[in-house]
């Protein structure tokens, strides 16, 4: 068993949680030797002598063989993580933005410098999904993966469903109780869910993606009229990270979806996360748990630290086999709503199956090419709310593949 001398970056929600859970656990062969934080004026729960404000106190210390990076700044984290690897230190991180934006480079670096790089806490907090995808599902029989990976948006959607309040009112409440950041963009526009989906795509299907390749539609423009529409038709709206393998290709996106009570996500409430993994032989398996919070997230970090005592590392076997390709040219059934009816014209529908037009709220349901739903469309028409239909997606994508194969 390896003795781990830990250099900890960050002593906020997750960093202080790790300090406590590590002390309470029986991981006798791991100690936190140094803690580096940013703000020297902040009051801390430990003596000031426990902290340093100089990253080199950890990065240049030859005694420290594991850097645990738990800071809230992805750019500074990039510098810390890459320098730690170059200095021969193993790294554990919870930073999905950093990982999703630099996936390929980080894998290359960790291989070049022969160190481990683990990040279970970066996807769905306490749910042990990455190591399961790496180890248990280490074969090609995975078919699809769906996740409610962002607690903030799930909390907002759960409350919108139960209360008659507007999105803005509930977002403000969520910020006050600490379930949403003061700048909620990464959460409500689906970026956080997308970063997590990118990590899932790597471990589920061996696929490396760039953030700009993966579509993320958020919930910023959802209206109570959309919620009422959903309720009248027996749906709930959930923000879902979705990926499906079709033949040798993978299709993936983050988008709000209308889900029925027998579909993935319907019963996942408030800040909870869930992941559904579907294999050809194992059928569907559901993991659910807390996706955020001090102890739940720290427990995933602790699990990585514990695994490192036995020299564990991800092997990226699916990535090295690398058979699958990314595909974003296909059709999808959508619901588009707006308070300004003329913006419905900005999306070209191949078929229209239902439409409602009024002076203050309009929607259209039909099939479109998914490629239209890029960020420019959103930027130019900021009042649009777009949702997919959960029940049909898996079957529709399968049907489109069968059609292509048959012709
Ligand atoms: N919170 C969750 O539930 C959760 C769940 C999953 C993943 N994560 C991820 O875990 C990471 C940490 O999140 P958090 O919620 O614990 O953040 P947080 O509570 O805001 O704490 C951030 C910590 O980072 C330190 N810091 C910021 N920039 C630094 C720098 N350049 N050098 C050294 N320290 C620096 C801060 O120092 P000061 O104390 O001096 O300000 C603070 O201690 C993030 O990547 C986040 O995405 C969080």
mmCIF file with all atom_site columns, C-alpha atoms in Angstrom, residues 5-11 19 31-37 46 49-64 66-68:
data_model
loop_
_atom_site.group_PDB
_atom_site.id
_atom_site.type_symbol
_atom_site.label_atom_id
_atom_site.label_alt_id
_atom_site.label_comp_id
_atom_site.label_asym_id
_atom_site.label_entity_id
_atom_site.label_seq_id
_atom_site.pdbx_PDB_ins_code
_atom_site.Cartn_x
_atom_site.Cartn_y
_atom_site.Cartn_z
_atom_site.occupancy
_atom_site.B_iso_or_equiv
_atom_site.pdbx_formal_charge
_atom_site.auth_seq_id
_atom_site.auth_comp_id
_atom_site.auth_asym_id
_atom_site.auth_atom_id
_atom_site.pdbx_PDB_model_num
ATOM 1  C CA . UNK A 1 5  ? 1.440   12.682 1.144  1.00 0.00 ? 5  UNK A CA 1
ATOM 2  C CA . UNK A 1 6  ? -1.305  14.979 -0.050 1.00 0.00 ? 6  UNK A CA 1
ATOM 3  C CA . UNK A 1 7  ? -1.012  18.567 -1.150 1.00 0.00 ? 7  UNK A CA 1
ATOM 4  C CA . UNK A 1 8  ? -4.548  19.993 -1.123 1.00 0.00 ? 8  UNK A CA 1
ATOM 5  C CA . UNK A 1 9  ? -5.553  22.963 -3.262 1.00 0.00 ? 9  UNK A CA 1
ATOM 6  C CA . UNK A 1 10 ? -8.802  24.588 -2.074 1.00 0.00 ? 10 UNK A CA 1
ATOM 7  C CA . UNK A 1 11 ? -10.506 24.538 1.312  1.00 0.00 ? 11 UNK A CA 1
ATOM 8  C CA . UNK A 1 19 ? -10.274 17.230 5.233  1.00 0.00 ? 19 UNK A CA 1
ATOM 9  C CA . UNK A 1 31 ? -2.162  12.505 5.228  1.00 0.00 ? 31 UNK A CA 1
ATOM 10 C CA . UNK A 1 32 ? -2.788  16.060 4.107  1.00 0.00 ? 32 UNK A CA 1
ATOM 11 C CA . UNK A 1 33 ? 0.652   17.644 4.414  1.00 0.00 ? 33 UNK A CA 1
ATOM 12 C CA . UNK A 1 34 ? -0.154  21.098 3.031  1.00 0.00 ? 34 UNK A CA 1
ATOM 13 C CA . UNK A 1 35 ? -3.187  23.156 2.054  1.00 0.00 ? 35 UNK A CA 1
ATOM 14 C CA . UNK A 1 36 ? -2.962  26.021 -0.438 1.00 0.00 ? 36 UNK A CA 1
ATOM 15 C CA . UNK A 1 37 ? -5.828  28.520 -0.720 1.00 0.00 ? 37 UNK A CA 1
ATOM 16 C CA . UNK A 1 46 ? -8.222  25.470 11.133 1.00 0.00 ? 46 UNK A CA 1
ATOM 17 C CA . UNK A 1 49 ? -0.498  27.923 10.134 1.00 0.00 ? 49 UNK A CA 1
ATOM 18 C CA . UNK A 1 50 ? -2.259  25.060 8.308  1.00 0.00 ? 50 UNK A CA 1
ATOM 19 C CA . UNK A 1 51 ? -2.526  27.182 5.140  1.00 0.00 ? 51 UNK A CA 1
ATOM 20 C CA . UNK A 1 52 ? -0.245  28.554 2.483  1.00 0.00 ? 52 UNK A CA 1
ATOM 21 C CA . UNK A 1 53 ? -1.031  30.955 -0.349 1.00 0.00 ? 53 UNK A CA 1
ATOM 22 C CA . UNK A 1 54 ? 1.856   29.916 -2.572 1.00 0.00 ? 54 UNK A CA 1
ATOM 23 C CA . UNK A 1 55 ? 1.204   27.075 -5.039 1.00 0.00 ? 55 UNK A CA 1
ATOM 24 C CA . UNK A 1 56 ? 4.936   26.212 -5.140 1.00 0.00 ? 56 UNK A CA 1
ATOM 25 C CA . UNK A 1 57 ? 4.763   25.098 -1.505 1.00 0.00 ? 57 UNK A CA 1
ATOM 26 C CA . UNK A 1 58 ? 2.936   22.037 -2.838 1.00 0.00 ? 58 UNK A CA 1
ATOM 27 C CA . UNK A 1 59 ? 4.058   21.792 -6.448 1.00 0.00 ? 59 UNK A CA 1
ATOM 28 C CA . UNK A 1 60 ? 7.796   21.969 -5.660 1.00 0.00 ? 60 UNK A CA 1
ATOM 29 C CA . UNK A 1 61 ? 7.726   19.832 -2.504 1.00 0.00 ? 61 UNK A CA 1
ATOM 30 C CA . UNK A 1 62 ? 9.350   16.476 -3.336 1.00 0.00 ? 62 UNK A CA 1
ATOM 31 C CA . UNK A 1 63 ? 7.651   14.826 -0.318 1.00 0.00 ? 63 UNK A CA 1
ATOM 32 C CA . UNK A 1 64 ? 4.188   15.421 -1.770 1.00 0.00 ? 64 UNK A CA 1
ATOM 33 C CA . UNK A 1 66 ? -0.484  13.425 -4.589 1.00 0.00 ? 66 UNK A CA 1
ATOM 34 C CA . UNK A 1 67 ? -2.066  16.760 -5.500 1.00 0.00 ? 67 UNK A CA 1
ATOM 35 C CA . UNK A 1 68 ? -5.802  17.014 -4.793 1.00 0.00 ? 68 UNK A CA 1
#
